[in-house]
Coordinates of C-alpha atoms in Angstrom, one line a residue:
M24 CA 50.4 52.2 -186.0
S25 CA 52.2 52.6 -189.2
L26 CA 51.6 50.3 -192.2
P27 CA 55.0 48.9 -193.2
G28 CA 55.5 46.9 -196.3
L29 CA 52.3 47.9 -198.0
P30 CA 52.2 47.6 -201.8
P31 CA 51.5 50.8 -203.9
A32 CA 47.9 52.0 -203.9
S33 CA 47.4 50.7 -207.5
D34 CA 48.6 47.2 -206.6
A35 CA 46.6 47.1 -203.3
A36 CA 43.5 48.1 -205.3
K37 CA 43.9 45.2 -207.7
I38 CA 44.2 42.9 -204.7
I39 CA 40.9 44.0 -203.2
A40 CA 39.1 44.9 -206.4
D41 CA 37.1 41.7 -206.8
Q42 CA 35.8 41.6 -203.2
D43 CA 32.2 42.3 -202.2
D44 CA 33.6 44.6 -199.5
S45 CA 34.9 47.0 -202.2
Q46 CA 31.6 48.9 -202.4
T47 CA 31.6 49.4 -198.6
L48 CA 35.2 50.5 -198.8
L49 CA 34.3 53.2 -201.3
Q50 CA 31.3 54.4 -199.3
E51 CA 33.3 54.7 -196.1
S52 CA 36.2 56.5 -197.8
G53 CA 34.0 58.9 -199.8
K54 CA 36.1 58.2 -202.9
Q55 CA 35.2 57.1 -206.4
T56 CA 37.9 54.5 -207.1
L57 CA 39.8 52.0 -205.0
E58 CA 43.1 53.6 -205.8
Q59 CA 41.8 56.9 -204.4
A60 CA 40.3 55.1 -201.3
I61 CA 43.6 53.4 -200.5
A62 CA 45.6 56.6 -201.0
K63 CA 43.2 58.3 -198.5
A64 CA 43.6 55.3 -196.1
R65 CA 47.3 56.0 -196.0
E66 CA 46.7 59.6 -195.1
E67 CA 44.1 58.6 -192.5
V68 CA 46.4 56.1 -190.8
D69 CA 49.3 58.6 -190.8
R70 CA 47.0 61.2 -189.2
F71 CA 45.8 58.7 -186.7
D72 CA 49.3 58.1 -185.4
N73 CA 51.7 60.9 -186.4
I74 CA 50.0 64.3 -186.5
V75 CA 51.6 66.6 -184.0
L76 CA 49.5 69.2 -182.2
N77 CA 51.0 72.0 -180.0
I78 CA 48.7 74.3 -178.0
A79 CA 50.0 77.4 -176.4
I80 CA 48.4 78.7 -173.1
S81 CA 49.4 82.2 -172.2
G82 CA 48.4 84.7 -169.5
E83 CA 49.6 86.4 -166.4
S84 CA 50.7 84.6 -163.3
G85 CA 47.7 83.4 -161.2
A86 CA 45.3 83.5 -164.2
G87 CA 44.6 79.8 -164.0
K88 CA 46.7 78.7 -166.9
S89 CA 48.2 75.6 -165.2
S90 CA 44.8 74.4 -164.0
F91 CA 43.4 74.8 -167.5
V92 CA 46.4 72.9 -168.9
N93 CA 45.7 70.1 -166.4
A94 CA 41.9 70.1 -167.0
I95 CA 42.1 69.8 -170.7
R96 CA 44.5 66.9 -170.3
G97 CA 42.1 65.2 -167.9
L98 CA 44.3 65.7 -164.8
K99 CA 43.9 67.1 -161.4
D100 CA 46.3 69.7 -160.1
I101 CA 47.7 67.1 -157.7
D102 CA 48.2 64.3 -160.2
D103 CA 51.6 63.1 -161.4
G104 CA 52.6 65.0 -164.5
A105 CA 50.3 67.9 -163.8
A106 CA 51.3 71.5 -164.4
C107 CA 52.3 73.2 -161.1
T108 CA 49.7 75.5 -159.7
G109 CA 49.8 78.0 -156.8
V110 CA 49.4 81.5 -155.6
V111 CA 53.0 82.4 -156.6
Q112 CA 54.4 82.5 -160.1
T113 CA 54.9 78.9 -161.3
T114 CA 55.8 79.4 -165.0
R115 CA 59.2 81.0 -165.3
G116 CA 59.9 79.6 -168.7
Y117 CA 57.7 77.9 -171.3
S118 CA 56.9 74.4 -170.1
P119 CA 55.7 71.5 -172.3
Y120 CA 53.1 69.2 -170.9
P121 CA 52.6 66.2 -173.1
H122 CA 49.2 64.6 -173.1
P123 CA 49.3 61.6 -170.7
T124 CA 48.1 59.0 -173.3
M125 CA 48.7 60.9 -176.6
P126 CA 52.3 62.0 -176.7
N127 CA 51.8 63.7 -180.1
V128 CA 49.6 66.3 -178.4
T129 CA 51.4 68.9 -176.2
L130 CA 50.1 71.8 -174.2
W131 CA 52.6 74.6 -173.5
D132 CA 52.2 76.6 -170.3
L133 CA 53.7 79.9 -171.3
P134 CA 54.7 82.8 -169.1
G135 CA 52.6 86.0 -169.3
T136 CA 53.7 88.8 -171.4
G137 CA 55.6 91.5 -169.5
E138 CA 57.2 89.0 -167.1
P139 CA 61.0 89.1 -166.9
G140 CA 62.5 87.9 -170.1
F141 CA 59.2 87.9 -171.9
K142 CA 58.4 91.5 -172.9
A143 CA 55.4 92.0 -175.2
N144 CA 57.4 93.3 -178.2
T145 CA 59.7 90.2 -178.3
Y146 CA 57.4 87.7 -176.6
L147 CA 56.5 85.7 -179.7
K148 CA 60.2 85.3 -180.7
N149 CA 61.1 84.3 -177.2
V150 CA 58.5 81.5 -176.9
N151 CA 59.2 80.1 -180.4
F152 CA 55.9 81.3 -182.0
Q153 CA 56.0 79.1 -185.1
K154 CA 55.8 75.9 -182.9
Y155 CA 52.2 76.4 -181.9
D156 CA 49.0 75.6 -183.8
F157 CA 46.9 78.1 -181.9
F158 CA 47.1 80.3 -178.7
I159 CA 44.7 80.5 -175.7
I160 CA 45.1 83.6 -173.7
V161 CA 43.8 83.1 -170.1
S162 CA 42.8 85.7 -167.5
A163 CA 41.0 85.4 -164.1
T164 CA 39.9 89.0 -164.1
R165 CA 40.2 91.6 -166.8
F166 CA 42.4 91.1 -169.9
R167 CA 45.4 93.4 -169.5
E168 CA 47.2 95.6 -172.0
N169 CA 49.8 92.9 -172.5
D170 CA 47.2 90.3 -173.3
I171 CA 45.8 92.6 -175.9
M172 CA 49.2 93.4 -177.4
L173 CA 49.9 89.7 -177.6
A174 CA 46.7 89.1 -179.4
K175 CA 47.4 91.8 -181.9
E176 CA 50.9 90.3 -182.7
I177 CA 49.4 86.9 -183.2
Q178 CA 46.7 88.4 -185.4
K179 CA 49.4 90.0 -187.6
K180 CA 51.1 86.6 -188.1
K181 CA 47.7 85.1 -189.1
K182 CA 47.4 82.5 -186.4
N183 CA 44.3 81.8 -184.4
F184 CA 43.9 82.9 -180.7
Y185 CA 41.2 82.6 -178.2
F186 CA 40.5 84.4 -174.9
V187 CA 39.5 82.3 -171.9
R188 CA 38.1 84.0 -168.8
S189 CA 38.9 81.5 -166.1
K190 CA 37.6 80.7 -162.6
I191 CA 34.0 81.6 -163.6
D192 CA 32.5 79.2 -161.0
I193 CA 34.1 81.4 -158.2
D194 CA 32.6 84.6 -159.7
V195 CA 29.2 83.0 -160.0
Q196 CA 29.3 81.7 -156.4
E197 CA 30.4 85.1 -155.0
E198 CA 27.7 87.0 -156.9
A199 CA 25.0 84.5 -155.8
Q200 CA 25.7 85.5 -152.2
K201 CA 24.6 89.1 -153.3
G202 CA 21.4 87.8 -154.9
V203 CA 22.7 87.9 -158.5
T204 CA 21.6 85.0 -160.7
E205 CA 24.1 82.9 -162.6
G206 CA 22.8 84.2 -165.9
Q207 CA 23.1 87.8 -164.9
T208 CA 26.7 87.2 -163.7
L209 CA 27.7 85.5 -167.0
Q210 CA 26.2 88.2 -169.1
A211 CA 28.0 90.9 -167.1
I212 CA 31.4 89.2 -167.4
Q213 CA 30.9 88.6 -171.1
R214 CA 30.0 92.3 -171.7
D215 CA 33.0 93.4 -169.6
C216 CA 35.4 91.2 -171.5
E217 CA 34.1 92.3 -174.9
K218 CA 34.4 96.0 -173.8
N219 CA 37.8 95.3 -172.5
L220 CA 38.9 93.7 -175.8
R221 CA 37.2 96.3 -178.1
E222 CA 40.6 96.9 -179.9
I223 CA 40.5 93.3 -181.1
K224 CA 38.4 92.5 -184.1
S225 CA 35.7 89.9 -183.3
P226 CA 37.4 88.4 -180.3
H227 CA 36.5 84.8 -179.3
V228 CA 35.8 84.9 -175.5
F229 CA 34.9 81.9 -173.5
L230 CA 33.9 81.7 -169.8
I231 CA 35.5 78.6 -168.3
S232 CA 35.7 76.7 -165.0
S233 CA 38.6 74.3 -165.0
R234 CA 37.0 72.6 -162.0
D235 CA 33.9 71.6 -164.0
L236 CA 34.3 71.4 -167.8
N237 CA 30.7 70.4 -168.2
R238 CA 29.6 73.9 -167.2
F239 CA 29.7 77.3 -168.9
D240 CA 31.6 77.7 -172.3
F241 CA 34.0 74.8 -172.4
Q242 CA 31.9 72.9 -174.9
K243 CA 31.5 76.0 -177.0
L244 CA 35.3 76.5 -176.9
I245 CA 35.9 72.9 -178.1
E246 CA 33.4 73.3 -180.9
T247 CA 35.1 76.5 -182.1
L248 CA 38.5 74.9 -182.0
E249 CA 37.3 71.9 -184.0
T250 CA 35.8 74.2 -186.6
D251 CA 38.9 76.3 -186.9
L252 CA 41.5 73.5 -186.9
P253 CA 42.5 71.9 -190.2
E254 CA 41.2 68.3 -190.7
N255 CA 44.6 66.7 -190.1
K256 CA 44.8 68.4 -186.6
R257 CA 41.2 68.1 -185.6
Q258 CA 41.3 64.3 -185.0
A259 CA 44.3 64.5 -182.7
F260 CA 42.5 67.3 -180.7
V261 CA 39.2 65.5 -180.3
L262 CA 40.9 62.2 -179.2
S263 CA 43.1 64.0 -176.6
L264 CA 40.2 65.7 -174.7
P265 CA 38.9 64.2 -171.5
V266 CA 35.5 62.5 -171.5
Y267 CA 33.3 64.9 -169.6
S268 CA 29.9 64.4 -171.3
Q269 CA 28.0 62.1 -173.6
Q270 CA 28.6 64.6 -176.4
S271 CA 32.3 64.5 -175.9
L272 CA 32.3 60.6 -175.9
E273 CA 30.2 60.5 -179.0
K274 CA 32.7 62.7 -180.9
K275 CA 35.5 60.4 -179.9
Y276 CA 33.5 57.3 -181.0
K277 CA 32.7 58.8 -184.4
T278 CA 36.4 59.8 -184.9
F279 CA 37.6 56.3 -184.1
K280 CA 34.9 54.8 -186.3
K281 CA 36.1 56.8 -189.3
S282 CA 39.6 55.2 -189.0
V283 CA 38.4 51.6 -189.0
W284 CA 38.1 51.3 -192.7
A285 CA 41.6 52.8 -193.3
L286 CA 43.2 50.3 -190.8
A287 CA 41.3 47.4 -192.4
I288 CA 42.6 48.4 -195.9
G289 CA 46.1 48.1 -194.6
S290 CA 45.3 44.7 -193.3
G291 CA 43.8 43.7 -196.7
A292 CA 46.8 44.9 -198.6
V293 CA 49.2 43.0 -196.3
G294 CA 46.9 40.0 -196.5
G295 CA 47.6 39.8 -200.3
I296 CA 51.4 39.7 -199.9
P297 CA 52.5 36.0 -200.2
V298 CA 54.6 35.9 -197.1
P299 CA 53.2 33.2 -194.6
G300 CA 52.6 34.6 -191.2
L301 CA 53.0 38.3 -192.2
S302 CA 49.3 39.2 -192.3
P303 CA 48.2 37.6 -189.0
A304 CA 51.0 39.3 -187.1
F305 CA 50.2 42.6 -188.8
D306 CA 46.5 42.3 -188.0
V307 CA 47.1 41.6 -184.3
A308 CA 49.4 44.7 -184.1
V309 CA 46.8 46.9 -185.8
V310 CA 43.9 45.8 -183.6
V311 CA 45.9 46.0 -180.4
S312 CA 47.2 49.5 -181.2
F313 CA 43.7 50.7 -182.1
L314 CA 42.0 49.3 -179.1
M315 CA 44.6 50.6 -176.7
K316 CA 44.0 54.1 -178.2
C317 CA 40.3 53.8 -177.7
Y318 CA 40.7 52.5 -174.2
Y319 CA 42.8 55.5 -173.0
S320 CA 40.9 58.1 -175.0
F321 CA 37.5 56.8 -173.5
G322 CA 39.1 57.1 -170.0
L323 CA 38.7 53.4 -169.2
D324 CA 42.2 52.9 -167.8
D325 CA 42.4 52.2 -164.0
K326 CA 44.0 55.6 -163.2
S327 CA 41.2 57.6 -164.9
L328 CA 38.5 55.4 -163.5
T329 CA 39.9 55.6 -160.0
K330 CA 39.9 59.4 -160.1
L331 CA 36.4 59.4 -161.4
S332 CA 35.2 57.0 -158.7
E333 CA 36.7 59.2 -156.0
R334 CA 35.1 62.3 -157.6
V335 CA 31.6 60.9 -157.7
N336 CA 32.0 58.5 -154.7
K337 CA 30.8 55.5 -156.7
P338 CA 32.5 52.1 -157.4
I339 CA 32.9 52.7 -161.1
L340 CA 36.1 50.8 -161.5
D341 CA 34.5 47.6 -160.2
M342 CA 31.7 47.9 -162.8
V343 CA 34.1 48.4 -165.7
K344 CA 36.0 45.2 -164.7
E345 CA 32.9 43.2 -165.8
S346 CA 34.0 43.8 -169.4
S347 CA 36.5 41.1 -170.5
L348 CA 37.8 43.3 -173.2
V349 CA 38.6 46.2 -170.8
M350 CA 40.3 43.7 -168.5
A351 CA 42.3 42.3 -171.5
I352 CA 43.4 45.7 -172.6
G353 CA 44.5 46.5 -169.0
S354 CA 47.1 43.7 -169.6
N355 CA 48.6 44.4 -173.0
S356 CA 50.1 40.9 -173.3
F357 CA 46.8 39.3 -172.6
L358 CA 45.1 41.5 -175.2
S359 CA 47.6 40.4 -177.9
T360 CA 46.9 36.8 -177.0
K361 CA 43.2 37.4 -177.1
M362 CA 43.3 39.1 -180.5
A363 CA 45.7 36.5 -181.9
A364 CA 43.2 33.8 -181.0
R365 CA 40.3 35.9 -182.5
L366 CA 42.2 36.4 -185.8
G367 CA 43.9 33.1 -185.8
A368 CA 41.4 31.1 -187.8
A369 CA 41.2 33.7 -190.5
G370 CA 45.0 33.9 -190.6
A371 CA 45.3 30.2 -191.3
I372 CA 42.9 30.5 -194.2
E373 CA 44.8 33.6 -195.5
T374 CA 48.1 31.7 -195.3
A375 CA 46.7 28.8 -197.3
C376 CA 45.3 31.1 -199.9
T377 CA 48.6 32.8 -200.6
F378 CA 50.0 29.6 -202.0
V379 CA 47.5 29.9 -204.9
P380 CA 48.9 32.5 -207.3
V381 CA 46.9 35.7 -208.0
A382 CA 43.4 34.3 -207.1
G383 CA 44.7 33.1 -203.7
N384 CA 46.2 36.5 -203.0
I385 CA 42.9 38.2 -203.8
A386 CA 41.0 35.9 -201.5
A387 CA 43.6 36.3 -198.7
A388 CA 43.3 40.1 -199.0
G389 CA 39.5 40.0 -198.9
I390 CA 39.5 37.8 -195.8
S391 CA 42.0 39.9 -194.0
F392 CA 40.1 43.2 -194.8
A393 CA 36.7 41.8 -193.7
V394 CA 37.9 40.1 -190.6
T395 CA 40.1 42.9 -189.3
R396 CA 37.3 45.4 -190.0
S397 CA 34.8 43.3 -188.1
V398 CA 37.1 42.9 -185.1
L399 CA 37.9 46.6 -185.0
H400 CA 34.2 47.5 -185.1
E401 CA 33.3 45.0 -182.4
G402 CA 36.1 46.2 -180.1
L403 CA 35.3 49.8 -180.6
D404 CA 31.6 49.2 -180.0
E405 CA 32.3 47.3 -176.8
L406 CA 34.5 50.0 -175.4
Y407 CA 32.0 52.7 -176.3
R408 CA 29.2 50.7 -174.6
V409 CA 31.3 50.5 -171.4
A410 CA 32.2 54.2 -171.6
Q411 CA 28.5 55.0 -171.9
Q412 CA 27.8 53.0 -168.7
V413 CA 30.6 54.9 -166.9
L414 CA 29.0 58.2 -167.9
H415 CA 25.6 57.0 -166.8
M416 CA 26.9 55.8 -163.4
A417 CA 28.9 59.0 -162.9
E418 CA 25.8 61.0 -163.9
L419 CA 27.8 62.9 -166.5
E420 CA 25.3 62.4 -169.4

């Protein structure tokens, strides 16, 4: 949600400056002055909506790239929009797979180096190297010479890359039949990968099962990527991940919570503009857009919940429908009506205030800021509570 028609930061600061909420605003923004806080709010809102993240997934045919692309987008291999998987080569070019609910995040399923038209020495040029924020190199067995050559080329160009050893659950199961413990199997695979990649300085190697992201090194991979990504990319990455544990849900909740103050500032600034009806309409649009993002990122949409219900064989969808807010978001027009009613009384007061020069504008801005901030927090907390119940019922805590 962009913030059209906002006054400059200095003017917006004057509008909000006399409000009791200004101290809270400074605390949440981490800035010393209102001008600085409002400038940061603009950056935060832009990041919330417009930051583009492109993730490259490379590896030989059969390595499990497509399954990994699907898993990290919260999809099964059989879902609509999923990357094609199979025992034969499925990636003959480099294929973009937009995130199903966050179109600014795209995973690119790249062919392996050495495949026809994608030789190692020209690979990066052929796949449009500069497009990607980082690379994940996937293998289901040993990393091959071409994988290592690719990593070296990426390293020369000073971009981050990570090795993912896939299908670990299959290895663990097979070794268990021989009496080998899971811990022993994981240690052996890790040592073999590190030995295999000894030509790479300090390689990042993660053991992953795309069938179960809650096991093995997936969380470690996510934490590493979060640390390595610049701040403006980190938020998009966190919000795009599937909810697979309480920890992943908590990160999403905290990320959304950090954006509330910035969206409320936009509401406060518009609230001080003496155009009757502008602020209420803007506030409804801000709240609806924000709650829709929370709804999908928390996995509370019918499609996500149906898949989860089938997976754990429990009626989770029925339980979630007990939340009136979740039901309202499921019908976007109803949500707009619900939020318009929730914000309507404050809007009427704001409109009346704008007819009083200067002081009225200040009062209108303060009302808009406080009310929008409150509604955003309430909605976020309600959806977070429901998502926690979903995790508890699915036993994914």
